[in-house]
Amino acid sequence: MNRPAVCPEIEMDLIATATGDADPATSGRVQRHVGRCAPCQAEFHRYRAVEDVVERWRGVPVAGEALAAARKRLEQRLDDLRRRTVAYRIFPSPLGNILIAVSERGVALVEYLGQRRHVRDSRLSRLPEVEAVEDGAEVEARYRELMEYLEGRRTRLEWPLDLRLARSDFHRQVLEATAGIPYGAVASYAGLACEVGKPTAARAVAQALRRNPLPIVIPCHRVVGSSGALTGYAGHKTDLKQQLLTTEGVRTVKRDRELRVPHDTMYVTSPGSTEYCLPSCTWLSTIEHPHRLRFFGTRSRAEASGLAPCTDCRPDLHPIPS
Amino acid sequence: MGAMGQQPFETVLEAHHGEIHRYLVRLTTRASEADDLSQETFLRAYRAYRALTPDANVRAWLFTIATNLARNHFRDEKRRRTAYTAAVAARSESDANAPDGEAMFQEARARVEAVVGGLPLKQRLAFILRKIHDLDYDVIARSLDCSADSARAHVFQALKKIRHNLAGHQLVEMEMRR
């Protein structure tokens, strides 16, 4: 094998042509050369033989039954991974950076990151049961809807939700009850406690909402103290709560050095009622659980949630001066 | 779940699992190795799939992931070559009862497999990606961190070694007389 069997200047092209890897021009040139050079012709045929054998190899079935078994094992692992996976992205917003994460069941986490901008700053990185992956377009669509909401151009986020990050069944119940408070209304912690059947658990309700994995979407900002005090929000971010309520047409005032929702100048209704009233309506003095009342900043928001003006106090004829 | 306009991952699995698995079976000596590598390929792909751009070539992308995993796996090159050669020898023995022409082809194929198994890793990967799985040189180049020209050169080196190994083989000489 000391002497080259083929003209060196054409060797690469010859191999390419014989093994089906050459463009037509190269192929033509090689064919012409091979036609007049016997050693190269012989070499050309050897490479054709090699190509035939490789072709055979390509056609040899591998795996077979083993493949089906491997596929099954892979699918099981993928199922497990899929269940644990949440896809996230971090976006800028008027409320600071926000992380949105989506599982196969629905939106699982909305998290205020403030100035922080990395997933390692998120709750996600501290949850061993969760596999966080970066997302492309799906989360972005949610983000656009959320921005519309924050700008007051959208009043509903009709998202499928995944409450897997709720810490207990009680927390889940509180979150589900909170999700039922309409846009532009406020309820109280004590009222929600009654609603989930634990009338003395107002503090536990507040704790559950403090841990709300889906702020804005599950509107814990619509829950205030029985006195109307805003109390906490996502730790100490009462200003965010005020901002969200203002977007929804709920005014806040400062009384006794505390931000409050002024119940005495808001429209009011009781869960189960089909009407809304003025705060002076005589019917209000007869109800059993005053902390279950819900308040609206504007008539239009009360009516948008399906309520009619009370036929006794007629808030439609005597609207509260704004 | 999945980005807008993106196929669900099940579709990717359906379309490519067989081929990627076969690729890894060809590269490895034990079924369990191929199994582990192909599982890892698809689990990694699943994690990164959402962030993939919609116009990405999914097949090429999967081959790149699989090739990278295989390259890591085969860091201990020497051990692999020894194991591979032994495995190929064992495989070719079991075909002893085939008819004559077929036996000749199978013997030649076993020799090709043995040569390919003994190639330096990049040549071997380039050869299998190109000649068995028909991938473009720029895709192979990306998988091997080299230029398309080097990828092509790796394949040609492999072909030359095979051709020299088969020199004098009945099949090659027969082809000449055709």
XYZ file of N, CA, C and O in Angstrom, chain B residues 6-107:
408
model
N -45.908 25.214 17.923
C -44.935 24.140 18.070
C -45.671 22.820 18.199
O -46.713 22.749 18.828
N -45.101 21.775 17.572
C -45.697 20.450 17.689
C -45.604 20.005 19.146
O -44.620 20.295 19.801
N -46.600 19.252 19.641
C -46.421 18.699 20.986
C -45.224 17.754 21.003
O -44.881 17.172 19.976
N -44.610 17.615 22.169
C -43.387 16.815 22.259
C -43.636 15.351 21.883
O -42.741 14.675 21.380
N -44.869 14.868 22.125
C -45.220 13.487 21.737
C -44.928 13.256 20.253
O -44.492 12.194 19.842
N -45.216 14.285 19.447
C -44.999 14.168 18.005
C -43.517 14.007 17.698
O -43.125 13.231 16.828
N -42.697 14.757 18.439
C -41.244 14.673 18.254
C -40.764 13.267 18.603
O -39.981 12.652 17.873
N -41.289 12.757 19.698
C -40.915 11.416 20.154
C -41.317 10.385 19.100
O -40.535 9.523 18.712
N -42.546 10.507 18.640
C -43.080 9.580 17.647
C -42.208 9.579 16.386
O -41.859 8.544 15.850
N -41.822 10.767 15.956
C -41.109 10.896 14.683
C -39.641 10.477 14.782
O -39.082 9.972 13.815
N -39.008 10.691 15.915
C -37.547 10.569 15.940
C -36.966 9.562 16.932
O -35.779 9.291 16.886
N -37.790 9.047 17.843
C -37.192 8.167 18.857
C -36.526 6.949 18.242
O -35.406 6.587 18.600
N -37.204 6.324 17.277
C -36.661 5.116 16.656
C -35.293 5.367 16.052
O -34.334 4.632 16.306
N -35.197 6.431 15.281
C -33.939 6.697 14.578
C -32.804 7.048 15.550
O -31.671 6.561 15.429
N -33.109 7.906 16.529
C -32.071 8.300 17.496
C -31.624 7.075 18.302
O -30.436 6.868 18.554
N -32.586 6.245 18.657
C -32.237 5.050 19.417
C -31.333 4.141 18.580
O -30.326 3.634 19.070
N -31.679 3.947 17.317
C -30.862 3.095 16.444
C -29.457 3.683 16.280
O -28.467 2.957 16.270
N -29.399 5.000 16.166
C -28.092 5.665 16.065
C -27.240 5.312 17.279
O -26.071 4.919 17.155
N -27.831 5.391 18.453
C -27.069 5.135 19.678
C -26.747 3.651 19.841
O -25.700 3.292 20.371
N -27.639 2.786 19.340
C -27.338 1.350 19.363
C -26.102 1.081 18.499
O -25.217 0.312 18.867
N -26.021 1.749 17.350
C -24.865 1.553 16.466
C -23.577 2.046 17.105
O -22.499 1.573 16.791
N -23.698 3.042 17.963
C -22.495 3.620 18.575
C -22.000 2.825 19.778
O -20.835 2.906 20.136
N -22.916 2.114 20.413
C -22.557 1.522 21.703
C -22.407 0.021 21.590
O -22.703 -0.568 20.543
N -21.944 -0.605 22.653
C -21.738 -2.050 22.625
C -22.812 -2.789 23.411
O -23.145 -3.907 23.091
N -23.359 -2.161 24.420
C -24.386 -2.832 25.216
C -25.720 -2.126 25.014
O -25.781 -0.901 24.939
N -26.797 -2.922 24.959
C -28.136 -2.363 24.758
C -28.458 -1.351 25.859
O -29.080 -0.321 25.619
N -28.013 -1.624 27.074
C -28.355 -0.738 28.195
C -27.707 0.642 28.024
O -28.280 1.652 28.420
N -26.515 0.668 27.403
C -25.853 1.955 27.144
C -26.685 2.799 26.190
O -26.921 3.983 26.423
N -27.119 2.176 25.099
C -27.920 2.886 24.103
C -29.224 3.374 24.724
O -29.672 4.496 24.488
N -29.795 2.515 25.545
C -31.048 2.814 26.217
C -30.890 4.058 27.113
O -31.670 5.012 27.033
N -29.837 4.043 27.925
C -29.589 5.177 28.821
C -29.353 6.459 28.029
O -29.899 7.515 28.356
N -28.535 6.352 26.986
C -28.196 7.555 26.215
C -29.419 8.104 25.479
O -29.611 9.310 25.397
N -30.257 7.220 24.952
C -31.414 7.750 24.220
C -32.449 8.323 25.191
O -33.086 9.333 24.909
N -32.575 7.726 26.369
C -33.464 8.337 27.379
C -32.978 9.731 27.745
O -33.744 10.685 27.769
N -31.684 9.826 28.007
C -31.117 11.105 28.413
C -31.268 12.143 27.295
O -31.576 13.309 27.551
N -31.093 11.690 26.060
C -31.263 12.606 24.916
C -32.662 13.219 24.929
O -32.828 14.442 24.819
N -33.676 12.372 25.085
C -35.044 12.886 24.998
C -35.471 13.641 26.258
O -36.285 14.559 26.181
N -34.929 13.284 27.400
C -35.255 14.048 28.614
C -34.652 15.454 28.512
O -35.300 16.445 28.844
N -33.425 15.521 27.999
C -32.816 16.846 27.794
C -33.580 17.653 26.761
O -33.803 18.849 26.916
N -33.954 16.961 25.696
C -34.685 17.635 24.628
C -36.008 18.183 25.170
O -36.392 19.316 24.880
N -36.669 17.382 26.000
C -37.947 17.824 26.559
C -37.774 19.115 27.360
O -38.555 20.049 27.234
N -36.697 19.167 28.147
C -36.477 20.354 28.986
C -36.202 21.596 28.149
O -36.562 22.704 28.532
N -35.561 21.409 27.009
C -35.153 22.576 26.206
C -36.130 22.877 25.073
O -36.008 23.890 24.390
N -37.100 21.985 24.885
C -37.941 22.052 23.682
C -38.723 23.361 23.560
O -38.806 23.942 22.490
N -39.277 23.843 24.677
C -40.107 25.054 24.609
C -39.339 26.276 24.160
O -39.897 27.188 23.573
N -38.051 26.293 24.502
C -37.259 27.475 24.164
C -36.693 27.386 22.743
O -36.033 28.311 22.280
N -36.987 26.286 22.055
C -36.490 26.106 20.687
C -37.259 27.026 19.733
O -38.462 27.169 19.853
N -36.546 27.628 18.782
C -37.241 28.504 17.834
C -38.120 27.665 16.906
O -37.790 26.513 16.612
N -39.243 28.219 16.455
C -40.210 27.429 15.687
C -39.632 26.864 14.375
O -40.085 25.829 13.905
N -38.625 27.529 13.799
C -38.101 27.054 12.515
C -36.917 26.089 12.686
O -36.273 25.717 11.719
N -36.631 25.701 13.934
C -35.473 24.822 14.170
C -35.673 23.466 13.502
O -36.795 22.974 13.389
N -34.559 22.878 13.054
C -34.581 21.529 12.503
C -34.492 20.554 13.679
O -33.430 20.321 14.239
N -35.649 20.008 14.068
C -35.735 19.215 15.292
C -34.891 17.948 15.193
O -34.205 17.556 16.138
N -34.899 17.325 14.013
C -34.139 16.080 13.844
C -32.645 16.342 14.033
O -31.963 15.633 14.788
N -32.143 17.396 13.383
C -30.718 17.725 13.503
C -30.376 18.071 14.953
O -29.334 17.680 15.480
N -31.300 18.790 15.587
C -31.104 19.194 16.986
C -30.996 17.968 17.893
O -30.123 17.886 18.767
N -31.868 16.973 17.672
C -31.825 15.754 18.479
C -30.525 14.984 18.250
O -29.921 14.475 19.199
N -30.085 14.923 16.988
C -28.819 14.242 16.698
C -27.650 14.951 17.394
O -26.712 14.314 17.871
N -27.730 16.279 17.458
C -26.667 17.024 18.131
C -26.639 16.701 19.624
O -25.575 16.465 20.199
N -27.811 16.656 20.248
C -27.871 16.324 21.676
C -27.325 14.910 21.898
O -26.479 14.675 22.772
N -27.804 13.968 21.075
C -27.383 12.566 21.227
C -25.872 12.436 21.024
O -25.190 11.725 21.767
N -25.342 13.148 20.025
C -23.909 13.056 19.721
C -23.078 13.627 20.866
O -22.056 13.058 21.255
N -23.532 14.742 21.424
C -22.803 15.321 22.555
C -22.781 14.375 23.749
O -21.749 14.214 24.401
N -23.934 13.755 24.002
C -23.982 12.807 25.118
C -23.056 11.621 24.841
O -22.338 11.162 25.730
N -23.062 11.155 23.593
C -22.209 10.020 23.235
C -20.735 10.398 23.384
O -19.929 9.612 23.891
N -20.390 11.610 22.984
C -18.988 12.031 23.098
C -18.542 12.067 24.552
O -17.433 11.650 24.871
N -19.425 12.556 25.415
C -19.084 12.540 26.846
C -18.936 11.113 27.350
O -18.027 10.794 28.115
N -19.872 10.289 26.894
C -19.898 8.905 27.351
C -18.620 8.166 26.957
O -18.114 7.338 27.697
N -18.110 8.486 25.760
C -16.961 7.745 25.219
C -15.625 8.419 25.515
O -14.667 8.243 24.786
N -15.600 9.212 26.567
C -14.323 9.850 26.909
C -13.218 8.819 27.042
O -12.094 9.044 26.623
N -13.579 7.689 27.635
C -12.578 6.638 27.774
C -12.527 5.831 26.469
O -13.029 4.725 26.357
N -11.904 6.426 25.489
C -11.853 5.939 24.116
C -11.304 4.511 24.013
O -11.854 3.668 23.329
N -10.229 4.260 24.718
C -9.531 2.992 24.565
C -10.432 1.822 24.971
O -10.560 0.835 24.259
N -11.094 2.017 26.120
C -11.956 0.963 26.622
C -13.076 0.677 25.625
O -13.429 -0.443 25.347
N -13.597 1.764 25.036
C -14.680 1.614 24.081
C -14.240 0.777 22.879
O -14.919 -0.141 22.457
N -13.072 1.121 22.316
C -12.618 0.424 21.113
C -12.469 -1.065 21.347
O -12.904 -1.876 20.552
N -11.871 -1.401 22.485
C -11.685 -2.811 22.811
C -13.039 -3.504 22.896
O -13.258 -4.548 22.288
N -13.931 -2.880 23.626
C -15.252 -3.471 23.823
C -15.975 -3.615 22.488
O -16.592 -4.638 22.204
N -15.864 -2.588 21.637
C -16.601 -2.585 20.383
C -16.127 -3.706 19.475
O -16.911 -4.459 18.913
N -14.805 -3.830 19.350
C -14.250 -4.850 18.469
C -14.703 -6.232 18.911
O -15.114 -7.056 18.094
N -14.688 -6.470 20.216
C -15.123 -7.764 20.740
C -16.588 -8.016 20.400
O -16.963 -9.101 19.963
N -17.404 -6.991 20.561
C -18.838 -7.136 20.318
C -19.108 -7.441 18.850
O -19.936 -8.284 18.523
N -18.405 -6.757 17.938
C -18.624 -6.978 16.515
C -18.222 -8.402 16.137
O -18.924 -9.080 15.401
N -17.099 -8.867 16.675
C -16.641 -10.228 16.388
C -17.708 -11.230 16.812
O -18.047 -12.140 16.070
N -18.296 -11.011 17.977
C -19.330 -11.912 18.483
C -20.550 -11.881 17.574
O -21.121 -12.912 17.243
N -20.930 -10.686 17.107
C -22.114 -10.562 16.257
C -21.927 -11.298 14.931
O -22.821 -11.935 14.440
N -20.742 -11.175 14.315
C -20.558 -11.742 12.986
C -20.539 -13.278 13.042
O -20.937 -13.930 12.103
N -20.114 -13.860 14.148
C -20.070 -15.320 14.262
C -21.444 -15.948 14.151
O -21.607 -16.991 13.570
N -22.444 -15.255 14.667
C -23.774 -15.839 14.700
C -24.409 -15.940 13.308
O -25.428 -16.576 13.140
N -23.783 -15.354 12.293
C -24.364 -15.374 10.952
C -23.799 -16.500 10.082
O -23.958 -16.497 8.866
N -23.143 -17.464 10.685
C -22.392 -18.456 9.924
C -23.254 -19.311 8.978
O -22.760 -19.813 7.983
N -24.541 -19.429 9.261
C -25.377 -20.316 8.444
C -26.020 -19.660 7.229
O -26.783 -20.287 6.513
N -25.704 -18.409 6.976
C -26.339 -17.716 5.858
C -25.855 -18.283 4.517
O -24.768 -18.867 4.445
N -26.660 -18.146 3.403
C -26.220 -18.623 2.084
C -24.947 -17.886 1.639
O -24.636 -16.819 2.144
N -24.257 -18.472 0.636
C -22.918 -17.998 0.255
C -22.776 -16.509 -0.016
O -21.988 -15.827 0.620
N -23.554 -16.008 -1.009
C -23.444 -14.587 -1.372
C -23.768 -13.717 -0.177
O -23.073 -12.736 0.112
N -24.798 -14.136 0.531
C -25.235 -13.394 1.701
C -24.151 -13.424 2.781
O -23.826 -12.403 3.381
N -23.547 -14.600 2.948
C -22.492 -14.751 3.958
C -21.332 -13.817 3.640
O -20.768 -13.186 4.529
N -21.036 -13.700 2.342
C -19.937 -12.838 1.924
C -20.231 -11.374 2.273
O -19.389 -10.662 2.810
N -21.453 -10.982 1.989
C -21.864 -9.611 2.295
C -21.812 -9.360 3.798
O -21.327 -8.344 4.268
N -22.331 -10.371 4.536
C -22.370 -10.197 5.993
C -20.969 -10.123 6.574
O -20.714 -9.359 7.503
N -20.072 -10.907 5.991
C -18.696 -10.900 6.471
C -18.079 -9.515 6.196
O -17.424 -8.937 7.069
